[in-house]
PDB file of C-alpha atoms in Angstrom:
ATOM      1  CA  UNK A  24      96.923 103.637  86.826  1.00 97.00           C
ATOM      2  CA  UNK A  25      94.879 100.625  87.378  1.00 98.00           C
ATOM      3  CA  UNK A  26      92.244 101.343  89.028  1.00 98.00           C
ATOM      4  CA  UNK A  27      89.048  98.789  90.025  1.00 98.00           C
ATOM      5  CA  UNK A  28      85.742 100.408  90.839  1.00 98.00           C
ATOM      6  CA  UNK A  29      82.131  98.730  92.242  1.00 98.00           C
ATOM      7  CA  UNK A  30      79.139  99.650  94.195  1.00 98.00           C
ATOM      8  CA  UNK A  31      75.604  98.700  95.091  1.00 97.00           C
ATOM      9  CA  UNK A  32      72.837  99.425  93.146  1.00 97.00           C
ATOM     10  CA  UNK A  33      72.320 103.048  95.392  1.00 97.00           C
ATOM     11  CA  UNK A  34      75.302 103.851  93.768  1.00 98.00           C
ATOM     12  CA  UNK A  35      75.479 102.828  90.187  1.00 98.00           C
ATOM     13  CA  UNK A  36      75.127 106.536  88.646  1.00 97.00           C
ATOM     14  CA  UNK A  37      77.983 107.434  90.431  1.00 98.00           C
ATOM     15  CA  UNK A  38      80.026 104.412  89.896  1.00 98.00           C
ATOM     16  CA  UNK A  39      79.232 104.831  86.136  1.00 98.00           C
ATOM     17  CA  UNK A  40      80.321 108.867  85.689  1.00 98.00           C
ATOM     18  CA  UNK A  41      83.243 108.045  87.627  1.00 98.00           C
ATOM     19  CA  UNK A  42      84.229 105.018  85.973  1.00 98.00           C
ATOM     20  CA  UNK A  43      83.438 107.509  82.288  1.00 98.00           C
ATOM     21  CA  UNK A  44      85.706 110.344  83.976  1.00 98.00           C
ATOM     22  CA  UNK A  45      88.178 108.167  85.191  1.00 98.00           C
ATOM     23  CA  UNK A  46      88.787 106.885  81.366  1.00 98.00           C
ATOM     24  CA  UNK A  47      88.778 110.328  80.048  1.00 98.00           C
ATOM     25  CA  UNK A  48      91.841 111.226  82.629  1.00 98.00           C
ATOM     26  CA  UNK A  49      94.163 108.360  81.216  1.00 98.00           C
ATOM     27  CA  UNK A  50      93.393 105.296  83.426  1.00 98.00           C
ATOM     28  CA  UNK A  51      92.450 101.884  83.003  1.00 98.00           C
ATOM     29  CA  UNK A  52      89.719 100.854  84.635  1.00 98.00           C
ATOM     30  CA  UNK A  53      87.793  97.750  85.991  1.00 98.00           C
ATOM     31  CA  UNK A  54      84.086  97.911  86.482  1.00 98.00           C
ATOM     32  CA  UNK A  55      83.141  95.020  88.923  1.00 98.00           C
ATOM     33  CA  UNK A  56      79.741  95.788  88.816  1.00 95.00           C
ATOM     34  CA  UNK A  57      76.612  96.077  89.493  1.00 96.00           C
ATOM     35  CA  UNK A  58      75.615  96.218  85.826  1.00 92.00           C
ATOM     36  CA  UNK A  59      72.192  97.528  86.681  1.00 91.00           C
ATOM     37  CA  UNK A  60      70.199  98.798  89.503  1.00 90.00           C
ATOM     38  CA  UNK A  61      68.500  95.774  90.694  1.00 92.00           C
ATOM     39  CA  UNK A  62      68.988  95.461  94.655  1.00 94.00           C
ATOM     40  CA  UNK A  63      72.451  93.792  95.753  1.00 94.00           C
ATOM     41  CA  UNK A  64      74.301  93.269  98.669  1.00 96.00           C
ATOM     42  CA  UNK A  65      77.258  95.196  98.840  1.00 97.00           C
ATOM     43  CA  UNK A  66      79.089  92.926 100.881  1.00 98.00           C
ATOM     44  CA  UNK A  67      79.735  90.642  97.215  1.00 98.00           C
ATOM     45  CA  UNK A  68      81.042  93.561  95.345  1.00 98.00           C
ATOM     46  CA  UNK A  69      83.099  94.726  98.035  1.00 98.00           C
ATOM     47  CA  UNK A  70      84.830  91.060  98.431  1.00 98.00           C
ATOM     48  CA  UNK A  71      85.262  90.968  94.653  1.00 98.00           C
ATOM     49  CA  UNK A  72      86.840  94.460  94.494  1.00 98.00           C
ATOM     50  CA  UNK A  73      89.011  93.605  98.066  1.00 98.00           C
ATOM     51  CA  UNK A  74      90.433  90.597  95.973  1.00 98.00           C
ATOM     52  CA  UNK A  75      91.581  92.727  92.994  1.00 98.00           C
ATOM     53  CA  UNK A  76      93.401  94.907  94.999  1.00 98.00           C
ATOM     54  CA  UNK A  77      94.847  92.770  97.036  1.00 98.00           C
ATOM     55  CA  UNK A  78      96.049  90.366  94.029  1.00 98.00           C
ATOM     56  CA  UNK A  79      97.782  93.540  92.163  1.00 98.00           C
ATOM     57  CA  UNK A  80      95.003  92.963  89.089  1.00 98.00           C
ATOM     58  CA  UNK A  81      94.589  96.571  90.262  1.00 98.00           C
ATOM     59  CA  UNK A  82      96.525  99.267  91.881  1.00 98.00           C
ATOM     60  CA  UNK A  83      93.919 100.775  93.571  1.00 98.00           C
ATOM     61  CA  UNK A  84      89.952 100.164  94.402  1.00 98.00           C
ATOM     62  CA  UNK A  85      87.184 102.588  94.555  1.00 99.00           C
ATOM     63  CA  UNK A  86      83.949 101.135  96.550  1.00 98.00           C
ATOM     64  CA  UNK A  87      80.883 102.707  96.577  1.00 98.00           C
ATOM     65  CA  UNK A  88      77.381 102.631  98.409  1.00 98.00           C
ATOM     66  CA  UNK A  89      74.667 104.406  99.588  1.00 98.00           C
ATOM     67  CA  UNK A  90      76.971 105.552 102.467  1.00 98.00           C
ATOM     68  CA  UNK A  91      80.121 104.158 101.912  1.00 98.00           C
ATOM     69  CA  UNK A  92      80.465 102.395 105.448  1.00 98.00           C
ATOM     70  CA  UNK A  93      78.702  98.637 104.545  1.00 98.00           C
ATOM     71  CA  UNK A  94      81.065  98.478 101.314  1.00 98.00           C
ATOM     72  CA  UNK A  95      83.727  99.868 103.268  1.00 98.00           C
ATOM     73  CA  UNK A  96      83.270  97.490 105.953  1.00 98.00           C
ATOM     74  CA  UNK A  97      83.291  94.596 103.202  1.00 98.00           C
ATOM     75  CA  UNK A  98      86.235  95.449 101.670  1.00 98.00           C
ATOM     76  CA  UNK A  99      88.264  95.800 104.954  1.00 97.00           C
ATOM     77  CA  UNK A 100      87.655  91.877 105.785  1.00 96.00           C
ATOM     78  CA  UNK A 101      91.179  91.799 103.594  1.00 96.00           C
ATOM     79  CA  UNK A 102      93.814  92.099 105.153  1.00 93.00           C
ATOM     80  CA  UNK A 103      95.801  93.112 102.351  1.00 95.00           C
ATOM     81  CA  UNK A 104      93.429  96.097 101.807  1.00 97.00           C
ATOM     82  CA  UNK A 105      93.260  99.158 103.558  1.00 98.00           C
ATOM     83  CA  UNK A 106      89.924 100.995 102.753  1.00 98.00           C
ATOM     84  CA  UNK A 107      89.069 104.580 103.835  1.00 98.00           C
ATOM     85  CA  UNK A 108      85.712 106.082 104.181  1.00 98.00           C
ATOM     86  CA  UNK A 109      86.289 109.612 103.286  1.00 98.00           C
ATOM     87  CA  UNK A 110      84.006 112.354 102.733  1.00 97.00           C
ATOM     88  CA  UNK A 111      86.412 115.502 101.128  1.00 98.00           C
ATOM     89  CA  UNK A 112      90.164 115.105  99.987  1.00 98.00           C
ATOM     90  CA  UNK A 113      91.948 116.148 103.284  1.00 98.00           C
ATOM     91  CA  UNK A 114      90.907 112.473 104.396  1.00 98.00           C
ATOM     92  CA  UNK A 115      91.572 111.427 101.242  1.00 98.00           C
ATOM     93  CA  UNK A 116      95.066 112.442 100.860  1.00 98.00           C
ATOM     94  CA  UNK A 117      96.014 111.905 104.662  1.00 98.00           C
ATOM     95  CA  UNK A 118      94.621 108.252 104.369  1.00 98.00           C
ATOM     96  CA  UNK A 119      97.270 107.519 101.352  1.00 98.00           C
ATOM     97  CA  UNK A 120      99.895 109.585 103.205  1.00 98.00           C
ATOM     98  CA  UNK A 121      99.953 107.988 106.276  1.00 97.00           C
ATOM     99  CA  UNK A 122      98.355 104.945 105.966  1.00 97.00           C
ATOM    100  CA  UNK A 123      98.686 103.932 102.327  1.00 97.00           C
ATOM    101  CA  UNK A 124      95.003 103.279 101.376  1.00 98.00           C
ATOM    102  CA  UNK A 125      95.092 101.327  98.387  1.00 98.00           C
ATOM    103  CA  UNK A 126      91.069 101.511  98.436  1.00 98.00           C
ATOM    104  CA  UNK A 127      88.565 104.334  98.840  1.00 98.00           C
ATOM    105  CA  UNK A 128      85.032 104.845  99.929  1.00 98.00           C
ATOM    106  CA  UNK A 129      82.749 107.065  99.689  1.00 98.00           C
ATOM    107  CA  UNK A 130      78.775 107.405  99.812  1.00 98.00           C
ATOM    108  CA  UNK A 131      77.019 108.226  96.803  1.00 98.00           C
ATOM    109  CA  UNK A 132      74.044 109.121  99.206  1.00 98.00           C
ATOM    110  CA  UNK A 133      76.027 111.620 101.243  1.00 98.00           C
ATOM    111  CA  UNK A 134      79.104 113.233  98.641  1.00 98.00           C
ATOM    112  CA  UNK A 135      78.099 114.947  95.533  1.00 98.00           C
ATOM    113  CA  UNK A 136      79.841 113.987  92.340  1.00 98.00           C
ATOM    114  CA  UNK A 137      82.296 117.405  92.331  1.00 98.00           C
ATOM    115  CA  UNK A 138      83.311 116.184  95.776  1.00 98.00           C
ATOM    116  CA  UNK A 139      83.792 112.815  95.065  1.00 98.00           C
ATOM    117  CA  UNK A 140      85.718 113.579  92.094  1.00 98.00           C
ATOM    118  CA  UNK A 141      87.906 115.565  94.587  1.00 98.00           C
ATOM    119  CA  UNK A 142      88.270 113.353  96.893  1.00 98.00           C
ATOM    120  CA  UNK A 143      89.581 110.500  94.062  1.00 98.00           C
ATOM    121  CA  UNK A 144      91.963 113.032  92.598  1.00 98.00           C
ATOM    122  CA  UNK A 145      93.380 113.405  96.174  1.00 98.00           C
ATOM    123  CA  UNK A 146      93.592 109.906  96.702  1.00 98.00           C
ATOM    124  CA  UNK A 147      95.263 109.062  93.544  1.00 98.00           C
ATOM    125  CA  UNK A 148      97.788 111.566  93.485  1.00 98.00           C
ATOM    126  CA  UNK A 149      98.699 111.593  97.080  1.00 98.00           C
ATOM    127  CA  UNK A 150     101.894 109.205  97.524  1.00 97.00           C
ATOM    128  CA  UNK A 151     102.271 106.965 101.178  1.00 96.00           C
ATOM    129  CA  UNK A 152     104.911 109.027 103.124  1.00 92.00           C
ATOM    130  CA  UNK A 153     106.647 105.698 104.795  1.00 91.00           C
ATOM    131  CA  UNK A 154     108.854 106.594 107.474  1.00 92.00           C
ATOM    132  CA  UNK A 155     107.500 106.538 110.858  1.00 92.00           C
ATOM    133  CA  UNK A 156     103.646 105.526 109.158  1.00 94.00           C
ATOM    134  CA  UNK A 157     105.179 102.228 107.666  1.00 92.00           C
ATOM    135  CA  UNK A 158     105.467 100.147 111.240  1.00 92.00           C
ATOM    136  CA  UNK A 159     101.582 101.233 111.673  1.00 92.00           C
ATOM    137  CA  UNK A 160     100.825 100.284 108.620  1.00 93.00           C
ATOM    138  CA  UNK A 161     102.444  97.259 108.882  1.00 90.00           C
ATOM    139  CA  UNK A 162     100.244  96.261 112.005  1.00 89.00           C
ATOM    140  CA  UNK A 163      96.962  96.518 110.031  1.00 88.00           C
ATOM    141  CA  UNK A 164      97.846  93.344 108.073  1.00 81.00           C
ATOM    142  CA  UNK A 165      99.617  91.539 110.663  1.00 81.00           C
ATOM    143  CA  UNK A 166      97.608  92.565 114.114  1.00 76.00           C
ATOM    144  CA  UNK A 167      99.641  90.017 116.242  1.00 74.00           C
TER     145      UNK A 167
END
């Protein structure tokens, strides 16, 4: 899978052994940086990896921050992305099931990396149920 992935500098060491483990598990992935952990606003990473995903460069986005909600936040300004702040797979899985999350966040502040690994393998290998969720769904990009 195609997979982008960026943070802010409180989350680079995750970003980075995700990105690593990620690799190792068969997928391509795009580091949009930070490159190093000189203070950033999230808010510019989590526009660049919004625009990714929402362009079909990649299939899915991974945003990361100190908490996960100001990246979040950033990357839900598209409304061709649907990010989810998740904590531990169930949310994971449920936010791909029912409301086909093509981005995930999570706080490198607040999730350790065996969790966070967890909650990626959830999110990746959960497929959107459709059905009765797609209508919904369909009202997050189109609000009107």
């Amino acid at each position: 899978m195609r997979i982008a992935i960026a943070s802010d500098h409180a989350a680079l060491s995750m970003k980075a052994e995700l990105r690593e483990w990620l690799v190792e598990n068969g997928h391509e992935v795009a580091d949009l940086g930070p490159e190093s952990g000189d203070s950033v606003d999230y808010p510019d990473f989590g526009y660049k990896l919004a625009s990714v995903v929402a362009d079909g460069t990649a299939e899915r986005g991974i945003a990361l921050c100190g908490s996960g909600i100001g990246i979040s936040m950033s990357v839900n300004r598209n409304p061709d992305v649907r990010c989810a702040l998740v904590s531990e797979p169930l949310s994971a899985a449920l936010a791909r099931e029912h409301n086909d999350a093509n981005c995930l966040a999570m706080g490198a502040r607040l999730t350790g990396m065996d969790m966070a690994k967890a909650c990626v393998t959830a999110f990746l290998e959960t497929e959107f149920a459709g059905g009765r969720h797609q209508r919904r769904v369909d009202k997050l990009s189109n609000p009107s």
